[in-house]
Coordinates of C-alpha atoms and ligand atoms in Angstrom, one line a residue:
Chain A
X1 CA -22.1 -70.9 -63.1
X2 CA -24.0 -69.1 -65.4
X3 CA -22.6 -65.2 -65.8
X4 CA -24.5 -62.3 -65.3
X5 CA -23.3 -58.9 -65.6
X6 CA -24.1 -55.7 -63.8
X7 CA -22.6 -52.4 -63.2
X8 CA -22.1 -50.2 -60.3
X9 CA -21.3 -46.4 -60.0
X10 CA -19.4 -45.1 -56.8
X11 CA -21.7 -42.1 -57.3
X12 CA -20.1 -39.8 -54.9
X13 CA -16.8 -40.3 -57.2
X14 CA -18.9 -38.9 -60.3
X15 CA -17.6 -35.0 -61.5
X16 CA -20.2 -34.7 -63.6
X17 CA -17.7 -34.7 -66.8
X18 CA -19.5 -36.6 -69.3
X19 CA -16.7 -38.3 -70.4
X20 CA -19.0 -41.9 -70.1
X21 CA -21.5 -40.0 -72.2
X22 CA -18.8 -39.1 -75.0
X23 CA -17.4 -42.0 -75.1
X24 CA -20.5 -44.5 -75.6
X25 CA -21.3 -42.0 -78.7
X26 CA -18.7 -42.4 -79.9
X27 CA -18.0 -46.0 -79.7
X28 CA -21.5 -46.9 -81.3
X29 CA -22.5 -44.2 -83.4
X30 CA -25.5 -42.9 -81.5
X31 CA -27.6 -40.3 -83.0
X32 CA -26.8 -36.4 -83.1
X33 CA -29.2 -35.7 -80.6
X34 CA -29.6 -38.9 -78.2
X35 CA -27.6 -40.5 -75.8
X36 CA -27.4 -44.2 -74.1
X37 CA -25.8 -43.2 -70.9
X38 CA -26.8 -39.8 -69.2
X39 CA -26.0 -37.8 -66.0
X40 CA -28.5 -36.1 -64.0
X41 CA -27.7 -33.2 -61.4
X42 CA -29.8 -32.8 -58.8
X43 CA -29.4 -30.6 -55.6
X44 CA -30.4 -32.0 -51.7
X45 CA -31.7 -31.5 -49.5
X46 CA -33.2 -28.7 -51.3
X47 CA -32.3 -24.9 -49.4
X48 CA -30.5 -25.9 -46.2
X49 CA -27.2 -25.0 -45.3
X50 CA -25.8 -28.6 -46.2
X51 CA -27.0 -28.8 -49.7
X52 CA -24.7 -30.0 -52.4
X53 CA -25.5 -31.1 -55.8
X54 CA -25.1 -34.5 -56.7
X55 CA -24.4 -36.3 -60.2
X56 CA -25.8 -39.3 -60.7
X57 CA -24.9 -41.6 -64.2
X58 CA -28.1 -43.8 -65.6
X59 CA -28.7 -46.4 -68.5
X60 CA -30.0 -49.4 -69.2
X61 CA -30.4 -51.1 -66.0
X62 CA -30.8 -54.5 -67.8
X63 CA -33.4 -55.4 -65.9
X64 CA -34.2 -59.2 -64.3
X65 CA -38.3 -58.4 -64.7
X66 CA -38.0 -55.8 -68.0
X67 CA -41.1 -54.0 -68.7
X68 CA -39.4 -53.5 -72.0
X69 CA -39.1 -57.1 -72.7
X70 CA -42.5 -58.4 -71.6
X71 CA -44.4 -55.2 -74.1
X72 CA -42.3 -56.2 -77.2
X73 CA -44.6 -57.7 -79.6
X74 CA -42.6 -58.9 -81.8
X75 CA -39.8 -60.4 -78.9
X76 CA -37.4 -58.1 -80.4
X77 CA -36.4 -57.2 -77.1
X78 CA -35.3 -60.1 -74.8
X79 CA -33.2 -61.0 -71.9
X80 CA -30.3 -62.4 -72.6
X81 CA -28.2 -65.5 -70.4
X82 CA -25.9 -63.5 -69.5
X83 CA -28.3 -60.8 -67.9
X84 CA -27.9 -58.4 -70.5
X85 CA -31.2 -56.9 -72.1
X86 CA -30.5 -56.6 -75.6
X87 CA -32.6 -55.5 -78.6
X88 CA -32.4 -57.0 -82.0
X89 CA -32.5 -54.9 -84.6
X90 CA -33.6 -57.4 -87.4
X91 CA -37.1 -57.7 -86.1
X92 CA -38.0 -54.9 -84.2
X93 CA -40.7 -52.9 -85.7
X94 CA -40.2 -49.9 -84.2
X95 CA -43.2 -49.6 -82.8
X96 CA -41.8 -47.4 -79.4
X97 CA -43.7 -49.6 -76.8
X98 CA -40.5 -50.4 -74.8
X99 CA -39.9 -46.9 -74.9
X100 CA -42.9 -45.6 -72.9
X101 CA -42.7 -48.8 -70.7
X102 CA -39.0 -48.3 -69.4
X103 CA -39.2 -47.1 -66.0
X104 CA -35.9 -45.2 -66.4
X105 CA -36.5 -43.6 -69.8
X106 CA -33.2 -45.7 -71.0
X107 CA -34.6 -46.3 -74.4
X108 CA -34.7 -43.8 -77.2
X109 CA -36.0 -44.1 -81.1
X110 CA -33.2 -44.1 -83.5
X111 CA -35.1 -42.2 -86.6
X112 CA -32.2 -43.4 -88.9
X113 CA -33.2 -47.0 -88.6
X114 CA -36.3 -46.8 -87.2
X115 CA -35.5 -48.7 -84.5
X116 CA -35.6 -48.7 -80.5
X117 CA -32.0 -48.2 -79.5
X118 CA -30.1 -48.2 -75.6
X119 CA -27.2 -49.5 -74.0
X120 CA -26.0 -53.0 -74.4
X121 CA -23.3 -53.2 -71.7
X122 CA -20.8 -52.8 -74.8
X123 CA -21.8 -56.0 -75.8
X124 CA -18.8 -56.5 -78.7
X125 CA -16.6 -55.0 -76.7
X126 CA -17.3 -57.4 -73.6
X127 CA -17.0 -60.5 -76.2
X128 CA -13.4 -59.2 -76.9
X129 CA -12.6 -59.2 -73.1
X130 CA -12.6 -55.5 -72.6
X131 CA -14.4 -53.5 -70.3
X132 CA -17.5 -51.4 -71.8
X133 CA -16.5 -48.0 -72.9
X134 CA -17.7 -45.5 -70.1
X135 CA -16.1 -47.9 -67.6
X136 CA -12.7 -47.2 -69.4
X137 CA -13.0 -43.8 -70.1
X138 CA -13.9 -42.7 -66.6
X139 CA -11.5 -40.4 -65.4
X140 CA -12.7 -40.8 -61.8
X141 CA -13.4 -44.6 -61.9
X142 CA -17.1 -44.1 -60.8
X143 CA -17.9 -47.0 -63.1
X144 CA -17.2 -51.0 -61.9
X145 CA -18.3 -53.2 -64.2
X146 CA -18.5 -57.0 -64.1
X147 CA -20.1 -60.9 -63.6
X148 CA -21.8 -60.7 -60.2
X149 CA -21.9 -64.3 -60.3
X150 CA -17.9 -64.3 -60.0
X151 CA -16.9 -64.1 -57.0
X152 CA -13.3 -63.0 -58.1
X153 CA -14.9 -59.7 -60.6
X154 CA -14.0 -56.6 -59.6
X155 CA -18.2 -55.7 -58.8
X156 CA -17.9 -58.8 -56.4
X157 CA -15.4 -57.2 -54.6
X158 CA -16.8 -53.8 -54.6
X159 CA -20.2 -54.9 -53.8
X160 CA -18.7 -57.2 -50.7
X161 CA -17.0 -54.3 -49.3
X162 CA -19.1 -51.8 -49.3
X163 CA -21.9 -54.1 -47.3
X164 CA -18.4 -54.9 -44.9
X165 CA -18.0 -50.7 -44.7
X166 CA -22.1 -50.5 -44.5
X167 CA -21.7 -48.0 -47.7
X168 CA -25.1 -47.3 -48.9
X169 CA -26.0 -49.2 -51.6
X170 CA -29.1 -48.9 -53.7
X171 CA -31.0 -49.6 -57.1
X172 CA -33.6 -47.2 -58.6
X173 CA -37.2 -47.4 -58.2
X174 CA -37.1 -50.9 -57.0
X175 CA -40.4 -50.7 -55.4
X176 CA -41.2 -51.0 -59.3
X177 CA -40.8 -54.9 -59.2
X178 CA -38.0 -54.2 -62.2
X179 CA -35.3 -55.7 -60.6
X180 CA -32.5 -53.6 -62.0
X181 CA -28.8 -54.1 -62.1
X182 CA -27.0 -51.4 -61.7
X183 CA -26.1 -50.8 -58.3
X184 CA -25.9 -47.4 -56.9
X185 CA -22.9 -47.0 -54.1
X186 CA -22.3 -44.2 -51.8
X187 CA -19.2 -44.2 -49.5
Chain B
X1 CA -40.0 -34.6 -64.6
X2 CA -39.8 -36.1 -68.1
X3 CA -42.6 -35.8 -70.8
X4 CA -42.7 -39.3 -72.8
X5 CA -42.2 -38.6 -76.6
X6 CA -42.0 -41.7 -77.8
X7 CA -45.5 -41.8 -78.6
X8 CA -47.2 -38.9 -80.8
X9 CA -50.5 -37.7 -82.5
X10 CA -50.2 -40.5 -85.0
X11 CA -50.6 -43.1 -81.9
X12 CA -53.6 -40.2 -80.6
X13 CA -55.2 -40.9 -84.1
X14 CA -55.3 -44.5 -84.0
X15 CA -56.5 -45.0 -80.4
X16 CA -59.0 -42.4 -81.6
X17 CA -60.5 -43.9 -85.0
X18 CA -59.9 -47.3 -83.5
X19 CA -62.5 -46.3 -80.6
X20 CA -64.8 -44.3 -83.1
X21 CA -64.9 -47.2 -84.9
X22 CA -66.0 -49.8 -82.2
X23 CA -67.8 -47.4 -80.3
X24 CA -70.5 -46.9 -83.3
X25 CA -70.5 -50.7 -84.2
X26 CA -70.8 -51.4 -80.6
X27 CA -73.8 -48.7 -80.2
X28 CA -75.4 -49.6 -83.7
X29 CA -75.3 -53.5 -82.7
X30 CA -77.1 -52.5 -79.5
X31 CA -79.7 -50.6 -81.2
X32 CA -80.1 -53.6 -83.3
X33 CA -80.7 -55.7 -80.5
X34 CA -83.6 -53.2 -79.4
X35 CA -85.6 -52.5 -82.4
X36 CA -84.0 -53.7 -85.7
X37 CA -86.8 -51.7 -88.0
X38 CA -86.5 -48.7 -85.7
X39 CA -82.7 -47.9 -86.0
X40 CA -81.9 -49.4 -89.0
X41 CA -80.7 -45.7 -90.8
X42 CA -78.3 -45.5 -87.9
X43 CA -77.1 -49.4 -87.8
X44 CA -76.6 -48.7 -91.3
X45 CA -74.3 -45.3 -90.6
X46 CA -72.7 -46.7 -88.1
X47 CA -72.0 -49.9 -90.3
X48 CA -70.4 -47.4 -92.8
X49 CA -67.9 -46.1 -90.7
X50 CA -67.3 -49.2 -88.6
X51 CA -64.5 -51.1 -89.8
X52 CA -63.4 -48.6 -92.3
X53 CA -62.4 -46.0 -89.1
X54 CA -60.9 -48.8 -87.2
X55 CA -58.6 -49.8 -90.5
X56 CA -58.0 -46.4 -91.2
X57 CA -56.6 -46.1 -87.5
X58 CA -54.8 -49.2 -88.1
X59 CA -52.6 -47.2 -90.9
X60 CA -51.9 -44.3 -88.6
X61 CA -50.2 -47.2 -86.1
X62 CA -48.8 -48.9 -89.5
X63 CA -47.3 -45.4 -90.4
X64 CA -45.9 -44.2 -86.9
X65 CA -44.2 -48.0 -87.1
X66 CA -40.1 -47.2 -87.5
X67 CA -40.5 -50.4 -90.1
X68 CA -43.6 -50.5 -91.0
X69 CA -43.2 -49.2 -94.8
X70 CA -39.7 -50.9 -95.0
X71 CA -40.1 -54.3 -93.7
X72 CA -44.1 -54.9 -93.7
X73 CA -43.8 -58.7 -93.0
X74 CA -42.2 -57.8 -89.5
X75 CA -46.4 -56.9 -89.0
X76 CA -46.8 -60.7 -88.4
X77 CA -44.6 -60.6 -85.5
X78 CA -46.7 -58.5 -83.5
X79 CA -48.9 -61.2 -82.6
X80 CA -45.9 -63.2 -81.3
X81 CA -45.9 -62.1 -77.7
X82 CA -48.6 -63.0 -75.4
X83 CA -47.5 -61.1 -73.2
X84 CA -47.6 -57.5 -74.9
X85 CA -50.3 -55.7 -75.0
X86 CA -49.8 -54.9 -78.7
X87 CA -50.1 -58.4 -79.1
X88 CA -53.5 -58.9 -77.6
X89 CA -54.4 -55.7 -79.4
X90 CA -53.7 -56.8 -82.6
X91 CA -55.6 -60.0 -82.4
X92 CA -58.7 -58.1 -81.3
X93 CA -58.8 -55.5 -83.7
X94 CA -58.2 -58.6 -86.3
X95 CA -60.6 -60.1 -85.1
X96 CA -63.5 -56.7 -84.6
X97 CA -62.4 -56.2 -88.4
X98 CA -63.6 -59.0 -89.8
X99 CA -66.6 -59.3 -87.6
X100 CA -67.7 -55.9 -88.8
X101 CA -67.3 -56.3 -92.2
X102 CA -69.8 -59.4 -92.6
X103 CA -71.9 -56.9 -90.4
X104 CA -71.1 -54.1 -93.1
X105 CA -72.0 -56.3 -95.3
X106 CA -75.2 -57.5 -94.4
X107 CA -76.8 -54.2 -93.0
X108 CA -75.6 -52.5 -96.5
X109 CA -77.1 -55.5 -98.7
X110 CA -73.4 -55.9 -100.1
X111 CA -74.1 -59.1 -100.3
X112 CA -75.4 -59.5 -103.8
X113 CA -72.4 -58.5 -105.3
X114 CA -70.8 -61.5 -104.4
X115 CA -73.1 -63.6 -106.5
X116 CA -70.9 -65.9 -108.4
X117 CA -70.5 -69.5 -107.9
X118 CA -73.5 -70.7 -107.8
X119 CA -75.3 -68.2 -105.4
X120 CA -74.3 -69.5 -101.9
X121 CA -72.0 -66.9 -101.0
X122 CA -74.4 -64.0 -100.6
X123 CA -76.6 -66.7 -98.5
X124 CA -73.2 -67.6 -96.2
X125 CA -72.4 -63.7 -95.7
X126 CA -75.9 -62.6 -94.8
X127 CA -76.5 -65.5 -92.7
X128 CA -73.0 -64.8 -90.7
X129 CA -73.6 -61.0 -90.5
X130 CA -77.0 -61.3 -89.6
X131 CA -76.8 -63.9 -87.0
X132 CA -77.4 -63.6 -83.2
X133 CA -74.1 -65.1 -82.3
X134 CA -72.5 -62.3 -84.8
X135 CA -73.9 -59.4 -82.7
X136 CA -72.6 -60.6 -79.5
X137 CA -69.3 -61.2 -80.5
X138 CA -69.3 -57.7 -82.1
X139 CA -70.5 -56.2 -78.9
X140 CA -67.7 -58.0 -76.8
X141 CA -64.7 -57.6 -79.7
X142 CA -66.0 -53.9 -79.7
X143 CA -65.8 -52.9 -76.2
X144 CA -62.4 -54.6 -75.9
X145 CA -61.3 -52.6 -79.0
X146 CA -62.6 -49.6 -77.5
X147 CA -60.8 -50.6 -74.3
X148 CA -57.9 -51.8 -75.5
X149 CA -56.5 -48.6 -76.7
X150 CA -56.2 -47.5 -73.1
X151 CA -55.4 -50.5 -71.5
X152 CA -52.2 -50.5 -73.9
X153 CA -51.3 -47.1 -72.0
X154 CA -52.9 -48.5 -68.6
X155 CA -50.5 -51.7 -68.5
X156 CA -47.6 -49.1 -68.4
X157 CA -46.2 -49.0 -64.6
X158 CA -43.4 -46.2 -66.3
X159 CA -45.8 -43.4 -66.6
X160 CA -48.3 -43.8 -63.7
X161 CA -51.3 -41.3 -65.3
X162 CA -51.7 -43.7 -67.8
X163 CA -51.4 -46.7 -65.2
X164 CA -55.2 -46.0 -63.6
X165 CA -58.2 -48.6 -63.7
X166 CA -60.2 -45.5 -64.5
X167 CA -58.8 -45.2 -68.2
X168 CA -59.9 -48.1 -70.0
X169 CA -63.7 -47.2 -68.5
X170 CA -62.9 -43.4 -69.7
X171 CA -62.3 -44.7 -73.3
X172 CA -64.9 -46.8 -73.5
X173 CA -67.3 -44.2 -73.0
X174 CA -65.8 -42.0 -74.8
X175 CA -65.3 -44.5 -77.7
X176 CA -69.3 -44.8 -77.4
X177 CA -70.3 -41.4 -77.4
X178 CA -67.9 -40.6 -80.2
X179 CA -68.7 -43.7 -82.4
X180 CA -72.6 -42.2 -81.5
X181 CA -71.5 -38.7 -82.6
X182 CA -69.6 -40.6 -86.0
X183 CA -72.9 -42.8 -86.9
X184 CA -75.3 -39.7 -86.6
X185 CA -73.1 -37.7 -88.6
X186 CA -73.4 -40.3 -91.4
X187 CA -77.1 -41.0 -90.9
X188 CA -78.0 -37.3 -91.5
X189 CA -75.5 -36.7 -94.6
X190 CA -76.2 -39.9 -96.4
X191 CA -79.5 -42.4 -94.5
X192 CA -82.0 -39.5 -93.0
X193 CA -85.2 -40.8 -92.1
X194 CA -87.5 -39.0 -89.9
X195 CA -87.4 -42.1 -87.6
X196 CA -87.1 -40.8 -84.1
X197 CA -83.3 -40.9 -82.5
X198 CA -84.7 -40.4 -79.1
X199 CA -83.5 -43.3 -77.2
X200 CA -79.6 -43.3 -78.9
X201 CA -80.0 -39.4 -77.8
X202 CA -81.3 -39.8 -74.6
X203 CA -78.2 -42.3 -74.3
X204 CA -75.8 -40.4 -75.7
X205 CA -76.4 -37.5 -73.4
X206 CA -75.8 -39.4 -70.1
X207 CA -72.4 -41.0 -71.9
X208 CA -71.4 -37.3 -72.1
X209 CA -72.4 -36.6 -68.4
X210 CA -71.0 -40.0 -67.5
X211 CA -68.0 -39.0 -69.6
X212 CA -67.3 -35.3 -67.3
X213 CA -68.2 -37.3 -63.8
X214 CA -64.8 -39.6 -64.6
X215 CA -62.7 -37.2 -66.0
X216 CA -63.5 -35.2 -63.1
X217 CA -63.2 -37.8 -60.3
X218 CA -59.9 -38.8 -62.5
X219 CA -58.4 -35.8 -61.6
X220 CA -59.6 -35.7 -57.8
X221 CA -57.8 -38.8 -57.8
X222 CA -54.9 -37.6 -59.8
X223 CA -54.0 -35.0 -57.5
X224 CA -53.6 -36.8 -55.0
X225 CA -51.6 -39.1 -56.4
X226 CA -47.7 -39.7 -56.9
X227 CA -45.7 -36.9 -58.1
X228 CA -46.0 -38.0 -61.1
X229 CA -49.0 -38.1 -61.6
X230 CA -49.6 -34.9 -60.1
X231 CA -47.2 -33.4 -62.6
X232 CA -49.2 -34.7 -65.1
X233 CA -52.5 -34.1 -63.8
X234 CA -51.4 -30.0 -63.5
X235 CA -49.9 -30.3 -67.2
X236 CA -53.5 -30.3 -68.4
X237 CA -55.2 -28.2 -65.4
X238 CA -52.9 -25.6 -65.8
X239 CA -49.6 -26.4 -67.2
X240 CA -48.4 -26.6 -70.7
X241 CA -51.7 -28.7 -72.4
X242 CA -54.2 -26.2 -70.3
X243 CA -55.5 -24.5 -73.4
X244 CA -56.0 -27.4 -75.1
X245 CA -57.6 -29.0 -72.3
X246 CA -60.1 -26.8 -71.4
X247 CA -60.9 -24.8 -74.4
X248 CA -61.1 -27.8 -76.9
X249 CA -61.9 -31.2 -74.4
X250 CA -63.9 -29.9 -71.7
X251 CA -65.3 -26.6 -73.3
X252 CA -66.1 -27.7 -76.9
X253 CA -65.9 -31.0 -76.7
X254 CA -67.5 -32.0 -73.4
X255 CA -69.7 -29.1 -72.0
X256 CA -71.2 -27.2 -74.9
X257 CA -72.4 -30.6 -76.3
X258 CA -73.8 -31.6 -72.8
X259 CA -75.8 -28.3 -72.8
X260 CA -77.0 -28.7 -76.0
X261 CA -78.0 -32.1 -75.6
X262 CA -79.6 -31.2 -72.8
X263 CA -81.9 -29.1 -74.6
X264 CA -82.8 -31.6 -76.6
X265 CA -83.8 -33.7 -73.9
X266 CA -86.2 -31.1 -72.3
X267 CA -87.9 -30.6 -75.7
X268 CA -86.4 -26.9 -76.1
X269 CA -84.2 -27.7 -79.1
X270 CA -84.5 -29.9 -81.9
X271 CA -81.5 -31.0 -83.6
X272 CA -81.3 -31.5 -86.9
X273 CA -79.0 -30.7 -90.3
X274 CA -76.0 -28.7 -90.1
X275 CA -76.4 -27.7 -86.3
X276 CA -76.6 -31.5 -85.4
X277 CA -73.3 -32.3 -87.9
X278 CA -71.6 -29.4 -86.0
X279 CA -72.4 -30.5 -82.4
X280 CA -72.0 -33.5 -82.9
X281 CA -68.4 -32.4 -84.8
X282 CA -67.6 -31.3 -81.3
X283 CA -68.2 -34.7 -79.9
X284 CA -65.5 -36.1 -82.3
X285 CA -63.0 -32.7 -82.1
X286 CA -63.0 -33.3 -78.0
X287 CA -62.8 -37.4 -78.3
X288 CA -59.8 -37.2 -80.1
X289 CA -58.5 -34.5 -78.0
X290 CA -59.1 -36.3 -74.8
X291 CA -56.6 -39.1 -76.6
X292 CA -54.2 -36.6 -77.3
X293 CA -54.1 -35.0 -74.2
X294 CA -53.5 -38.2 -72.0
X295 CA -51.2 -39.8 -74.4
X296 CA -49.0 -36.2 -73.8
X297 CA -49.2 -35.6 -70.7
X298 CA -47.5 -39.2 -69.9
X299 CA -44.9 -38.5 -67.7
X300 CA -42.2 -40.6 -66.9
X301 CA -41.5 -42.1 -62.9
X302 CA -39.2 -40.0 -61.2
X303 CA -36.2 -38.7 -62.2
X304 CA -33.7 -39.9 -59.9
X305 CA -31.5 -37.8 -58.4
X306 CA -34.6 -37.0 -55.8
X307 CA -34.1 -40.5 -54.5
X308 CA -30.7 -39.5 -52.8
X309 CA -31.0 -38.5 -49.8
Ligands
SF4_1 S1 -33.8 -50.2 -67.8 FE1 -35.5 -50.0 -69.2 S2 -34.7 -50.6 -71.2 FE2 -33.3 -51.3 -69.6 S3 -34.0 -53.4 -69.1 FE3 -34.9 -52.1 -67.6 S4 -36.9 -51.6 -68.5 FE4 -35.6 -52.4 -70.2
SF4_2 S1 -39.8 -50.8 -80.7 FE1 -38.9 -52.7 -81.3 S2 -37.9 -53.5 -79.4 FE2 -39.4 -51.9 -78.8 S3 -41.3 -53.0 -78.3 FE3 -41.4 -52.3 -80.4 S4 -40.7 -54.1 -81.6 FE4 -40.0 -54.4 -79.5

């Protein structure tokens, strides 16, 4: 079967570190001020007794219906087999469209090259067998990342037990028709 | 909530010359239509700045491109993808710039400077830019153009002010009334005649009205809208674009030209000179500034941490 990777974050794991963010920069040489992977606080429910702040890790979602992919006019960005939404650099013309259609803000302009940059699952590192490089750094192992369409992966197993355990699991902004995969688990 | 910044003043530019550009081709065609003889100082103006706005917004896209001065024969790929909106816009305005041209060309008399072989290429061009056919496709490439350059924002379900049915009708009258305000400006520095303007006034008044009616109803509608769009909506009402918004789009750009027009309709002004270049200066100033202010007040869906619960 064909593979198709995904991620998941065990978000109630996530300390809010920035270790992920660190370590994606410095793996690919992201720009001074611009990041592939980010974490947002936010605080719920807002000015009760049982609020508590939550972190919560977003990228490229490497969408199965990209808004990204269908606006490129030059098919720079594209879908890969393996799931993963990948831009090539050769023929984009850095004309920002993806940018302003991504749902999730995941895409950012690199001014150096003059190209639309985000993540790419780690894409060389994956080819070499190893994991991407927020999944390894994670100190708290928030990150799972892995073929869904194995059973054996590690995200197969994850995602099995937590619909066993009836842990919440959810994607972002699905009613957007984006179909993302990264998958959102709280224990 | 997240401003977009992907897309800046250079992108404001181009959607703004590119509807300047149609709007007077489209208005000047439409005039033609009417009464050739007539309007035939401002079919001439507005053939002046026709195609030579809509390339000129062309470069301000070609320049805001990351690759566009390094690897210029990437441009051909942007008519690769049928289904990008870039793609359908760059095969329109291709299309509106050649049709214009030949219109150019025969409402200037260019034609005769292109008498060498033998003579029949003068009789080719008039005959293409002066045909019926000619005018109607200019009138249908010239409103797309026009609405194009919001339906590229419109198409966008990421930023949900710019995804509204209203904007594409917004920009074509706008487009209009500017590309009006454009073709006057040009017929009173450089084709005056004391041919009456009446009717294009008369029309160009109600765009205006038409023009505050949907920005207003927009806003009705914004408000009650997602977040989002809310958030966006109150960026201009009274957020960080509010001076902008009111002093230059709806004061001097929207209601002092209204008034004044309105004048002119009732007989108690007459327009003409340096007061009708300025007012209709404010026309332009609050066009582009309408394009400015939507394409910055874009604001991205959500952020997400709201969706835990
Ligand atoms: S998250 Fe954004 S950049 Fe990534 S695939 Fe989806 S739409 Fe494209
Ligand atoms: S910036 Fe590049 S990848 Fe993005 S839509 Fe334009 S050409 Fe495609």
């Amino acid at each position: 079967m064909k593979k198709k990777y995904a991620m998941a974050y065990i978000v109630d794991r996530c300390v809010d570190c920035k270790a992920c963010m660190v370590a994606c920069k410095a793996e690919w040489e992201v720009p001074e001020d611009k990041f592939r992977t980010h974490i947002d606080t936010g605080v719920s429910p807002d000015y009760t007794d049982t609020m508590r702040m939550h972190f919560l890790p977003h990228q490229c979602n490497h969408c199965d219906d990209a808004p990204c992919v269908t606006v490129c006019p030059t098919k720079a960005s594209y879908k890969r087999e393996d799931g993963i939404v990948s831009v090539n650099q050769k023929i984009c013309v850095g004309c920002k469209y993806c940018i302003v259609s991504c749902p999730y803000d995941a895409r950012f302009f690199n001014h150096e090259l003059g190209v639309a940059e985000k993540c790419t699952f780690c894409l060389p590192r994956i080819a070499e067998g190893l994991a991407p490089a927020c999944v390894t750094t994670c100190p708290g192992n928030v990150r799972v990342f892995g073929d869904i369409n194995d059973p054996n992966s590690e995200i197969s197993a994850l995602l099995r037990d937590a619909a066993t355990n009836h842990y919440k699991v959810w994607k972002l902004r699905q009613d957007l028709g984006t179909r993302p995969n990264i998958y959102y688990i709280q224990k | 909530m997240v401003f977009q910044e992907a897309f800046e003043w250079y992108i404001a530019v181009y959607l703004f010359l590119a509807g300047v550009g149609a709007g007077a081709i489209v208005a000047a065609v439409l005039a033609d239509m009417y009464d050739r003889e007539k309007y035939l100082s401002f079919i001439k103006a507005a053939s002046v700045i026709g195609m030579p706005l809509v390339s000129i917004g062309i470069f301000f896209l070609y320049i805001d491109l990351g690759q566009g001065m390094w690897k210029p024969w990437l441009l051909l790929l942007l008519f690769v993808n049928p289904t990008s909106a870039i793609s359908w816009g760059t095969g329109i305005l291709t299309l509106f710039t050649i049709f214009s041209m030949l219109y150019a060309v025969y409402n200037l008399g260019l034609s005769r400077y292109f008498r060498f072989a033998g003579g029949w290429l003068p009789r080719l061009l008039d005959g293409m830019g002066g045909s019926g056919w000619m005018r109607w496709m200019l009138v249908i490439t010239g409103i797309c153009t026009a609405g194009y350059t919001a339906v590229l924002l419109g198409v966008l379900r990421a930023i949900p002010f710019w995804h509204q049915t209203a904007l594409p009708i917004l920009f074509i009258i706008s487009a209009t009334s500017t590309g009006i305000s454009g073709a006057m400006i040009v017929r009173e520095l450089a084709f005056r005649t004391e041919d009456s303007m009446h009717k294009i006034e008369t029309t160009h008044f109600y765009l205006i009205v038409l023009e505050i009616l949907l920005l207003a109803g927009m806003f009705f509608i914004a408000m009650q809208g997602v977040p989002e769009m809310q958030f966006s909506a109150k960026s201009l009402l009274n957020g960080r674009f509010a001076i902008e918004f009111w002093v230059v789009l709806v004061f001097l750009g929207l209601l002092v030209p209204a008034v004044v027009f309105a004048l002119g309709e009732s007989g108690r002004l007459h327009l003409k000179g340096g007061k009708l270049i300025f007012f209709e200066a404010l026309v332009l100033l609050g066009g582009y500034f309408l394009r400015f202010l939507i394409v910055h007040a874009g604001v991205y869906t959500q952020k997400f941490t709201d969706y835990i619960q």
